[in-house]
mmCIF file of C-alpha atoms in Angstrom:
data_model
loop_
_atom_site.group_PDB
_atom_site.id
_atom_site.type_symbol
_atom_site.label_atom_id
_atom_site.label_comp_id
_atom_site.label_asym_id
_atom_site.label_seq_id
_atom_site.Cartn_x
_atom_site.Cartn_y
_atom_site.Cartn_z
ATOM 1 C CA MET C 1168 -59.552 -36.687 -19.631
ATOM 2 C CA THR C 1169 -55.804 -36.295 -19.255
ATOM 3 C CA ILE C 1170 -54.239 -37.138 -15.874
ATOM 4 C CA GLU C 1171 -50.647 -35.926 -15.519
ATOM 5 C CA MET C 1172 -47.933 -34.695 -13.176
ATOM 6 C CA LEU C 1173 -46.845 -31.060 -13.208
ATOM 7 C CA TRP C 1174 -43.132 -31.753 -12.779
ATOM 8 C CA GLU C 1175 -42.634 -35.012 -10.877
ATOM 9 C CA GLN C 1176 -41.769 -38.214 -12.738
ATOM 10 C CA ASP C 1177 -44.162 -40.418 -10.709
ATOM 11 C CA ASP C 1178 -46.904 -42.452 -12.333
ATOM 12 C CA PRO C 1179 -50.000 -40.184 -12.371
ATOM 13 C CA ASP C 1180 -52.501 -43.016 -11.907
ATOM 14 C CA ALA C 1181 -50.651 -44.199 -8.808
ATOM 15 C CA VAL C 1182 -50.443 -40.646 -7.438
ATOM 16 C CA LEU C 1183 -54.158 -40.114 -8.078
ATOM 17 C CA ARG C 1184 -54.918 -43.259 -6.097
ATOM 18 C CA ASP C 1185 -52.326 -43.106 -3.320
ATOM 19 C CA ARG C 1186 -52.188 -39.370 -2.561
ATOM 20 C CA PHE C 1187 -55.672 -38.230 -3.489
ATOM 21 C CA GLY C 1188 -57.786 -41.332 -2.938
ATOM 22 C CA PHE C 1189 -59.347 -41.676 -6.394
ATOM 23 C CA ALA C 1190 -59.380 -45.111 -7.984
ATOM 24 C CA SER C 1191 -59.698 -43.823 -11.546
ATOM 25 C CA ALA C 1192 -59.991 -40.810 -13.829
ATOM 26 C CA GLU C 1193 -63.755 -41.341 -13.842
ATOM 27 C CA ALA C 1194 -63.854 -41.186 -10.043
ATOM 28 C CA VAL C 1195 -61.963 -37.883 -9.832
ATOM 29 C CA GLY C 1196 -64.097 -36.484 -12.671
ATOM 30 C CA ASP C 1197 -67.303 -37.328 -10.819
ATOM 31 C CA TRP C 1198 -65.942 -35.770 -7.625
ATOM 32 C CA VAL C 1199 -64.921 -32.538 -9.363
ATOM 33 C CA THR C 1200 -68.306 -31.997 -11.026
ATOM 34 C CA SER C 1201 -70.231 -32.811 -7.853
ATOM 35 C CA VAL C 1202 -68.121 -30.606 -5.549
ATOM 36 C CA VAL C 1203 -68.329 -27.623 -7.909
ATOM 37 C CA GLU C 1204 -72.116 -27.945 -8.017
ATOM 38 C CA ARG C 1205 -72.440 -28.497 -4.266
ATOM 39 C CA GLN C 1206 -70.099 -25.701 -3.135
ATOM 40 C CA TRP C 1207 -70.465 -23.159 -5.947
ATOM 41 C CA GLY C 1208 -73.869 -24.004 -7.371
ATOM 42 C CA LEU C 1209 -72.381 -24.416 -10.873
ATOM 43 C CA ARG C 1210 -72.969 -27.314 -13.230
ATOM 44 C CA VAL C 1211 -69.789 -28.057 -15.140
ATOM 45 C CA GLU C 1212 -68.668 -30.697 -17.582
ATOM 46 C CA SER C 1213 -66.264 -33.452 -16.600
ATOM 47 C CA PRO C 1214 -62.676 -32.171 -16.364
ATOM 48 C CA GLU C 1215 -60.649 -31.868 -19.548
ATOM 49 C CA ARG C 1216 -57.404 -32.262 -17.646
ATOM 50 C CA VAL C 1217 -56.191 -32.968 -14.116
ATOM 51 C CA VAL C 1218 -52.633 -32.033 -13.116
ATOM 52 C CA MET C 1219 -51.014 -33.011 -9.805
ATOM 53 C CA SER C 1220 -47.997 -31.756 -7.918
ATOM 54 C CA ASP C 1221 -46.987 -32.980 -4.470
ATOM 55 C CA ARG C 1222 -50.336 -33.057 -2.584
ATOM 56 C CA ASN C 1223 -52.009 -30.407 -4.725
ATOM 57 C CA ALA C 1224 -54.148 -30.868 -7.824
ATOM 58 C CA LEU C 1225 -55.832 -28.776 -10.516
ATOM 59 C CA ALA C 1226 -58.769 -29.633 -12.754
ATOM 60 C CA TRP C 1227 -59.844 -27.642 -15.830
ATOM 61 C CA VAL C 1228 -63.598 -27.692 -16.422
ATOM 62 C CA ARG C 1229 -66.108 -25.974 -18.718
ATOM 63 C CA ARG C 1230 -69.414 -24.323 -18.022
ATOM 64 C CA GLY C 1231 -70.750 -23.461 -21.450
ATOM 65 C CA ASP C 1232 -68.179 -21.131 -23.012
ATOM 66 C CA GLU C 1233 -66.580 -20.374 -19.654
ATOM 67 C CA ARG C 1234 -63.464 -22.229 -18.509
ATOM 68 C CA LEU C 1235 -62.890 -22.700 -14.781
ATOM 69 C CA LEU C 1236 -60.075 -24.145 -12.710
ATOM 70 C CA LEU C 1237 -60.628 -26.081 -9.493
ATOM 71 C CA LYS C 1238 -57.550 -26.221 -7.265
ATOM 72 C CA TRP C 1239 -57.437 -28.451 -4.210
ATOM 73 C CA SER C 1240 -54.975 -29.669 -1.614
ATOM 74 C CA VAL C 1241 -54.870 -32.630 0.733
ATOM 75 C CA ALA C 1242 -51.986 -31.162 2.794
ATOM 76 C CA PRO C 1243 -53.600 -29.920 6.059
ATOM 77 C CA ASP C 1244 -50.463 -28.062 7.113
ATOM 78 C CA ARG C 1245 -51.013 -25.701 4.166
ATOM 79 C CA PHE C 1246 -54.711 -24.996 4.662
ATOM 80 C CA GLU C 1247 -54.203 -21.758 6.642
ATOM 81 C CA ARG C 1248 -51.820 -20.448 3.992
ATOM 82 C CA LEU C 1249 -54.173 -21.396 1.165
ATOM 83 C CA THR C 1250 -57.062 -19.565 2.818
ATOM 84 C CA PHE C 1251 -54.955 -16.464 3.364
ATOM 85 C CA ALA C 1252 -53.643 -16.589 -0.211
ATOM 86 C CA ALA C 1253 -57.204 -16.801 -1.556
ATOM 87 C CA GLU C 1254 -58.362 -13.868 0.594
ATOM 88 C CA LEU C 1255 -55.339 -11.831 -0.473
ATOM 89 C CA THR C 1256 -55.867 -12.615 -4.152
ATOM 90 C CA ALA C 1257 -59.538 -11.688 -3.909
ATOM 91 C CA TRP C 1258 -58.581 -8.346 -2.338
ATOM 92 C CA LEU C 1259 -56.005 -7.649 -5.058
ATOM 93 C CA GLY C 1260 -58.678 -8.388 -7.637
ATOM 94 C CA THR C 1261 -60.900 -5.654 -6.201
ATOM 95 C CA LEU C 1262 -58.053 -3.210 -6.898
ATOM 96 C CA GLY C 1263 -58.045 -4.113 -10.574
ATOM 97 C CA LEU C 1264 -54.696 -5.928 -10.521
ATOM 98 C CA PRO C 1265 -54.198 -8.815 -12.988
ATOM 99 C CA VAL C 1266 -54.686 -11.747 -10.642
ATOM 100 C CA SER C 1267 -56.750 -14.906 -10.873
ATOM 101 C CA ALA C 1268 -59.350 -13.925 -8.294
ATOM 102 C CA PRO C 1269 -61.224 -16.819 -6.658
ATOM 103 C CA VAL C 1270 -64.920 -17.410 -7.333
ATOM 104 C CA PRO C 1271 -66.884 -17.220 -4.043
ATOM 105 C CA THR C 1272 -68.814 -20.300 -2.956
ATOM 106 C CA LEU C 1273 -72.567 -20.234 -2.311
ATOM 107 C CA ALA C 1274 -71.640 -19.413 1.297
ATOM 108 C CA GLY C 1275 -69.417 -16.524 0.192
ATOM 109 C CA GLU C 1276 -66.098 -18.251 0.956
ATOM 110 C CA VAL C 1277 -63.121 -17.846 -1.367
ATOM 111 C CA GLN C 1278 -61.445 -21.015 -0.052
ATOM 112 C CA VAL C 1279 -63.431 -23.853 1.453
ATOM 113 C CA THR C 1280 -62.345 -26.892 3.464
ATOM 114 C CA SER C 1281 -64.458 -30.039 3.442
ATOM 115 C CA ALA C 1282 -63.696 -33.671 4.274
ATOM 116 C CA GLY C 1283 -59.973 -32.957 4.698
ATOM 117 C CA ILE C 1284 -59.659 -31.110 1.392
ATOM 118 C CA SER C 1285 -59.042 -27.376 0.913
ATOM 119 C CA MET C 1286 -60.299 -26.080 -2.426
ATOM 120 C CA GLY C 1287 -60.855 -22.960 -4.475
ATOM 121 C CA LEU C 1288 -62.329 -22.158 -7.877
ATOM 122 C CA GLN C 1289 -60.956 -19.642 -10.393
ATOM 123 C CA ARG C 1290 -61.748 -18.473 -13.900
ATOM 124 C CA VAL C 1291 -59.155 -19.474 -16.480
ATOM 125 C CA ILE C 1292 -57.222 -16.481 -17.825
ATOM 126 C CA ASP C 1293 -56.416 -16.560 -21.531
ATOM 127 C CA GLY C 1294 -52.739 -15.886 -22.057
ATOM 128 C CA GLY C 1295 -49.355 -17.465 -22.564
ATOM 129 C CA HIS C 1296 -46.551 -17.804 -20.052
ATOM 130 C CA LEU C 1297 -44.080 -14.937 -19.966
ATOM 131 C CA ASP C 1298 -41.580 -15.137 -22.826
ATOM 132 C CA VAL C 1299 -38.235 -13.923 -21.486
ATOM 133 C CA ASP C 1300 -37.040 -13.379 -25.060
ATOM 134 C CA ASP C 1301 -39.685 -10.651 -25.438
ATOM 135 C CA ALA C 1302 -38.193 -7.494 -23.899
ATOM 136 C CA ASP C 1303 -41.579 -5.739 -23.759
ATOM 137 C CA GLN C 1304 -43.139 -8.605 -21.824
ATOM 138 C CA VAL C 1305 -40.191 -8.708 -19.435
ATOM 139 C CA ARG C 1306 -40.440 -4.970 -18.741
ATOM 140 C CA ALA C 1307 -44.203 -5.320 -18.277
ATOM 141 C CA ALA C 1308 -43.587 -8.144 -15.783
ATOM 142 C CA GLY C 1309 -41.254 -5.878 -13.808
ATOM 143 C CA ALA C 1310 -43.780 -3.032 -13.806
ATOM 144 C CA THR C 1311 -46.552 -5.391 -12.699
ATOM 145 C CA LEU C 1312 -44.457 -6.660 -9.803
ATOM 146 C CA ALA C 1313 -43.896 -3.059 -8.653
ATOM 147 C CA ARG C 1314 -47.650 -2.412 -8.724
ATOM 148 C CA LEU C 1315 -48.286 -5.609 -6.771
ATOM 149 C CA HIS C 1316 -45.709 -4.573 -4.185
ATOM 150 C CA ASP C 1317 -47.303 -1.152 -3.842
ATOM 151 C CA ALA C 1318 -50.678 -2.772 -3.207
ATOM 152 C CA LEU C 1319 -49.342 -5.474 -0.877
ATOM 153 C CA ARG C 1320 -47.603 -2.864 1.257
ATOM 154 C CA GLU C 1321 -51.070 -1.567 2.183
ATOM 155 C CA CYS C 1322 -52.672 -4.994 2.601
ATOM 156 C CA PRO C 1323 -55.265 -4.867 5.430
ATOM 157 C CA LEU C 1324 -55.117 -8.666 5.916
ATOM 158 C CA ARG C 1325 -51.586 -8.928 7.276
ATOM 159 C CA SER C 1326 -52.424 -8.724 10.969
ATOM 160 C CA SER C 1327 -55.140 -11.375 10.636
ATOM 161 C CA ARG C 1328 -52.747 -14.228 9.721
ATOM 162 C CA PRO C 1329 -49.611 -13.925 11.881
ATOM 163 C CA GLU C 1330 -49.210 -17.716 11.841
ATOM 164 C CA VAL C 1331 -48.632 -17.594 8.069
ATOM 165 C CA LEU C 1332 -46.332 -14.566 7.947
ATOM 166 C CA SER C 1333 -43.172 -15.107 9.985
ATOM 167 C CA VAL C 1334 -40.627 -12.292 10.040
ATOM 168 C CA PRO C 1335 -37.438 -13.306 8.182
ATOM 169 C CA ALA C 1336 -33.915 -12.910 9.512
ATOM 170 C CA PRO C 1337 -31.968 -9.876 8.262
ATOM 171 C CA LEU C 1338 -30.526 -10.347 4.766
ATOM 172 C CA THR C 1339 -26.940 -10.338 6.018
ATOM 173 C CA GLU C 1340 -27.760 -13.189 8.397
ATOM 174 C CA GLN C 1341 -29.546 -15.168 5.692
ATOM 175 C CA ILE C 1342 -26.639 -14.965 3.266
ATOM 176 C CA ALA C 1343 -23.969 -15.488 5.930
ATOM 177 C CA GLY C 1344 -25.878 -18.518 7.185
ATOM 178 C CA TRP C 1345 -25.988 -19.964 3.677
ATOM 179 C CA VAL C 1346 -22.244 -19.429 3.234
ATOM 180 C CA THR C 1347 -21.555 -21.008 6.635
ATOM 181 C CA SER C 1348 -23.517 -24.100 5.580
ATOM 182 C CA ASP C 1349 -20.614 -24.657 3.131
ATOM 183 C CA PRO C 1350 -22.528 -25.529 -0.073
ATOM 184 C CA SER C 1351 -20.522 -27.891 -2.266
ATOM 185 C CA THR C 1352 -21.093 -25.623 -5.266
ATOM 186 C CA LEU C 1353 -19.685 -22.476 -3.602
ATOM 187 C CA SER C 1354 -16.190 -21.689 -4.885
ATOM 188 C CA PRO C 1355 -13.591 -19.919 -2.725
ATOM 189 C CA GLU C 1356 -13.718 -16.931 -5.079
ATOM 190 C CA ALA C 1357 -17.489 -16.650 -4.779
ATOM 191 C CA ARG C 1358 -17.244 -16.966 -0.996
ATOM 192 C CA ASP C 1359 -14.733 -14.097 -0.895
ATOM 193 C CA VAL C 1360 -16.756 -11.849 -3.177
ATOM 194 C CA LEU C 1361 -19.953 -12.437 -1.212
ATOM 195 C CA GLY C 1362 -18.133 -11.703 2.027
ATOM 196 C CA GLN C 1363 -16.765 -8.426 0.679
ATOM 197 C CA LEU C 1364 -20.181 -7.401 -0.609
ATOM 198 C CA LEU C 1365 -21.819 -8.153 2.735
ATOM 199 C CA GLU C 1366 -19.249 -6.030 4.566
ATOM 200 C CA ARG C 1367 -20.270 -3.019 2.463
ATOM 201 C CA ALA C 1368 -24.012 -3.724 2.339
ATOM 202 C CA PRO C 1369 -26.196 -1.035 3.981
ATOM 203 C CA ALA C 1370 -28.534 -2.035 6.792
ATOM 204 C CA ASP C 1371 -31.112 0.712 6.219
ATOM 205 C CA LEU C 1372 -33.577 -1.022 3.904
ATOM 206 C CA PRO C 1373 -37.322 -0.306 3.685
ATOM 207 C CA PRO C 1374 -39.227 -2.621 6.057
ATOM 208 C CA VAL C 1375 -40.357 -6.088 5.041
ATOM 209 C CA GLN C 1376 -43.842 -6.479 3.616
ATOM 210 C CA ILE C 1377 -45.991 -9.173 2.021
ATOM 211 C CA VAL C 1378 -44.606 -10.301 -1.347
ATOM 212 C CA GLN C 1379 -45.959 -12.740 -3.927
ATOM 213 C CA GLY C 1380 -43.298 -15.359 -3.223
ATOM 214 C CA ASP C 1381 -43.041 -17.169 -6.585
ATOM 215 C CA TYR C 1382 -42.981 -14.514 -9.299
ATOM 216 C CA ARG C 1383 -41.577 -16.152 -12.443
ATOM 217 C CA ALA C 1384 -42.626 -17.222 -15.936
ATOM 218 C CA ALA C 1385 -44.635 -20.213 -14.688
ATOM 219 C CA ASN C 1386 -46.913 -17.818 -12.784
ATOM 220 C CA ILE C 1387 -47.047 -14.853 -15.184
ATOM 221 C CA LEU C 1388 -49.488 -14.882 -18.103
ATOM 222 C CA CYS C 1389 -49.163 -12.394 -20.954
ATOM 223 C CA ALA C 1390 -51.249 -11.389 -23.957
ATOM 224 C CA GLY C 1391 -49.244 -9.361 -26.433
ATOM 225 C CA THR C 1392 -47.032 -7.106 -24.340
ATOM 226 C CA ALA C 1393 -49.399 -6.950 -21.355
ATOM 227 C CA VAL C 1394 -49.391 -9.040 -18.193
ATOM 228 C CA VAL C 1395 -52.933 -10.389 -17.898
ATOM 229 C CA GLY C 1396 -52.529 -12.809 -15.013
ATOM 230 C CA VAL C 1397 -50.320 -13.354 -11.962
ATOM 231 C CA LEU C 1398 -51.004 -16.816 -10.578
ATOM 232 C CA ASP C 1399 -50.345 -18.792 -7.406
ATOM 233 C CA PHE C 1400 -49.889 -16.634 -4.331
ATOM 234 C CA GLU C 1401 -49.530 -19.753 -2.164
ATOM 235 C CA GLU C 1402 -45.840 -19.014 -1.502
ATOM 236 C CA LEU C 1403 -46.511 -15.483 -0.192
ATOM 237 C CA ARG C 1404 -44.192 -14.336 2.572
ATOM 238 C CA LEU C 1405 -42.738 -11.351 4.350
ATOM 239 C CA ASP C 1406 -39.636 -10.055 2.621
ATOM 240 C CA HIS C 1407 -37.934 -6.907 1.425
ATOM 241 C CA ARG C 1408 -39.192 -5.793 -1.990
ATOM 242 C CA ILE C 1409 -35.625 -5.893 -3.319
ATOM 243 C CA GLY C 1410 -35.371 -9.507 -2.142
ATOM 244 C CA GLU C 1411 -38.296 -10.631 -4.248
ATOM 245 C CA LEU C 1412 -37.211 -8.439 -7.166
ATOM 246 C CA ALA C 1413 -33.735 -10.009 -7.267
ATOM 247 C CA ARG C 1414 -34.956 -13.572 -6.714
ATOM 248 C CA SER C 1415 -37.563 -13.177 -9.447
ATOM 249 C CA ALA C 1416 -35.012 -11.678 -11.843
ATOM 250 C CA VAL C 1417 -32.755 -14.718 -11.418
ATOM 251 C CA MET C 1418 -35.600 -17.251 -11.715
ATOM 252 C CA LEU C 1419 -37.705 -15.327 -14.223
ATOM 253 C CA GLY C 1420 -37.442 -17.848 -17.059
ATOM 254 C CA THR C 1421 -38.279 -20.955 -15.024
ATOM 255 C CA LEU C 1422 -41.387 -22.907 -15.957
ATOM 256 C CA PHE C 1423 -42.426 -26.369 -14.792
ATOM 257 C CA ARG C 1424 -39.852 -28.868 -16.039
ATOM 258 C CA ASP C 1425 -37.869 -26.204 -17.872
ATOM 259 C CA TRP C 1426 -35.614 -24.403 -15.405
ATOM 260 C CA GLU C 1427 -33.103 -22.276 -17.234
ATOM 261 C CA PRO C 1428 -31.295 -19.094 -16.136
ATOM 262 C CA VAL C 1429 -31.751 -15.813 -17.983
ATOM 263 C CA PRO C 1430 -28.945 -13.522 -19.192
ATOM 264 C CA GLU C 1431 -28.003 -10.232 -17.555
ATOM 265 C CA SER C 1432 -29.861 -8.286 -20.272
ATOM 266 C CA VAL C 1433 -33.168 -9.867 -19.209
ATOM 267 C CA ARG C 1434 -32.553 -9.110 -15.547
ATOM 268 C CA GLN C 1435 -31.850 -5.484 -16.496
ATOM 269 C CA GLN C 1436 -35.055 -5.245 -18.556
ATOM 270 C CA PHE C 1437 -36.987 -6.618 -15.598
ATOM 271 C CA LEU C 1438 -35.361 -4.115 -13.246
ATOM 272 C CA ASP C 1439 -36.039 -1.256 -15.678
ATOM 273 C CA GLY C 1440 -39.707 -2.228 -15.852
ATOM 274 C CA TYR C 1441 -39.944 -2.294 -12.076
ATOM 275 C CA GLN C 1442 -38.297 1.108 -11.736
ATOM 276 C CA SER C 1443 -40.612 2.608 -14.340
ATOM 277 C CA VAL C 1444 -43.297 2.307 -11.643
ATOM 278 C CA ARG C 1445 -41.302 2.534 -8.427
ATOM 279 C CA ALA C 1446 -37.682 3.722 -8.209
ATOM 280 C CA LEU C 1447 -35.424 1.778 -5.877
ATOM 281 C CA THR C 1448 -33.735 3.529 -2.971
ATOM 282 C CA ASP C 1449 -29.943 3.877 -2.935
ATOM 283 C CA GLU C 1450 -29.813 1.128 -0.319
ATOM 284 C CA GLU C 1451 -31.911 -1.214 -2.464
ATOM 285 C CA LEU C 1452 -29.745 -0.521 -5.511
ATOM 286 C CA HIS C 1453 -26.697 -1.416 -3.428
ATOM 287 C CA TRP C 1454 -28.317 -4.743 -2.472
ATOM 288 C CA TRP C 1455 -29.380 -5.610 -6.034
ATOM 289 C CA PRO C 1456 -26.036 -7.144 -7.221
ATOM 290 C CA VAL C 1457 -25.503 -8.839 -3.857
ATOM 291 C CA LEU C 1458 -28.846 -10.623 -3.996
ATOM 292 C CA VAL C 1459 -28.632 -11.452 -7.695
ATOM 293 C CA LEU C 1460 -25.262 -13.110 -7.055
ATOM 294 C CA TRP C 1461 -26.527 -14.979 -3.997
ATOM 295 C CA TYR C 1462 -29.597 -16.388 -5.712
ATOM 296 C CA SER C 1463 -27.560 -17.271 -8.805
ATOM 297 C CA LEU C 1464 -25.059 -19.205 -6.690
ATOM 298 C CA ALA C 1465 -27.779 -20.867 -4.608
ATOM 299 C CA LEU C 1466 -29.471 -22.274 -7.716
ATOM 300 C CA VAL C 1467 -26.387 -24.124 -8.949
ATOM 301 C CA PRO C 1468 -27.196 -27.833 -8.490
ATOM 302 C CA PRO C 1469 -24.631 -30.293 -7.175
ATOM 303 C CA GLY C 1470 -23.630 -32.827 -9.803
ATOM 304 C CA ASP C 1471 -25.185 -32.619 -13.263
ATOM 305 C CA ASP C 1472 -26.119 -29.141 -14.442
ATOM 306 C CA PRO C 1473 -27.864 -29.583 -17.821
ATOM 307 C CA ASN C 1474 -29.458 -26.119 -17.752
ATOM 308 C CA GLY C 1475 -26.225 -24.213 -17.148
ATOM 309 C CA TRP C 1476 -26.865 -22.627 -13.755
ATOM 310 C CA GLY C 1477 -23.194 -22.967 -12.856
ATOM 311 C CA ARG C 1478 -22.086 -21.166 -15.998
ATOM 312 C CA ALA C 1479 -24.688 -18.438 -15.405
ATOM 313 C CA ALA C 1480 -23.551 -17.987 -11.793
ATOM 314 C CA THR C 1481 -19.932 -17.665 -12.938
ATOM 315 C CA GLU C 1482 -20.969 -14.908 -15.356
ATOM 316 C CA VAL C 1483 -22.803 -13.078 -12.559
ATOM 317 C CA LEU C 1484 -19.779 -13.478 -10.293
ATOM 318 C CA GLU C 1485 -17.425 -12.055 -12.923
ATOM 319 C CA HIS C 1486 -19.775 -9.152 -13.597
ATOM 320 C CA THR C 1487 -20.199 -8.385 -9.889
ATOM 321 C CA ALA C 1488 -16.493 -8.631 -9.076
ATOM 322 C CA ARG C 1489 -15.462 -6.027 -11.703
#
C-alpha cells in the first residue's frame, strides 16, 4: 500500500498518525476494509493507495473487478458541506451528467458521519485528467460546464442548506475590495486598468446560482475527446455563471503540484465550448475580460514565480488594455 500526500510536503506517515489517528499503513487498511463492509455491506481488498490532503483522505480499493474510492474527512466544520455536496452530486447523477455519484450506504445515505469522521464511497471513473493541449478536450470541458450550470440552476436542494450557501458580494465590490487590500503583486498599470474596467462594467447580470467551485484539470476526467467525470463538488458555492467560467478558464490547467497558467488560445477554446451549449448575455461577455484579468492578477504569487503566473498576467493585461 502506498501512503502519500496530495500536494503538501509533510511526511505522510506522520500525517497519517497525527491528523488521522492511524499508527501504520496496516491500521488504516484494516479500518478502510471494515468501514466499507459495515456501512456499505461490501467486502473489499486492502487499499492499493491512500492519499491525504489537509484533513481529508482518499483510499482506492477493489471489489473483484470493480474499483472504488473511499473519501473521508476529520474536519467537523466541513461535514455539512460534504453532505450537501454528496446529495448534489447524487442528484446530478440522476440527470445523466458525468459526475462521480456516491454509492448509498446500507441505510441509504450518500454521506455518513460516524465517530467524528464524515465519509462517502464512489466508483472510480476510468479516464485521464484534462489535457489543455488538446483543443477538443478543452472545448468539451467548456460544454460540460455549461450543462452543469444549466442543471445547477434548477437544483431543488438549494433551499435545504442555507448554512452552506452564503450569498457573495457583488462582483464590483469583490474586485474593488481586492484592489484596496493593496496586493504586493498588483502594478500601478494593472490597478488603473482594473479601475477603468470596473467603471464600465454592467450591473445587470443573471442572478447567482450554485456552481461547482473548483472546475479545473485536476477535477475533470476525459476519455478521448469526451468528459467522462467531473470530480469534487466540495467547493460548491453561489456565484454568477460568468464568475466560475472565467475563474475556471484561468485555472484550467492546474493539477495537484503542477500549477501552470494556460495561454489565451486555451481560454478561448474553453469559452467557445461553453457557448456551444449556452450563449453568454451581452453583460456576461462584458464581464469576461474583467474577470479573466482579475483572476490572472490574483494568482501571481509574491516572491518566486517558477510557473510564470506573473508573465501570464502581464500578457492578459496587455491584451485587455488594447
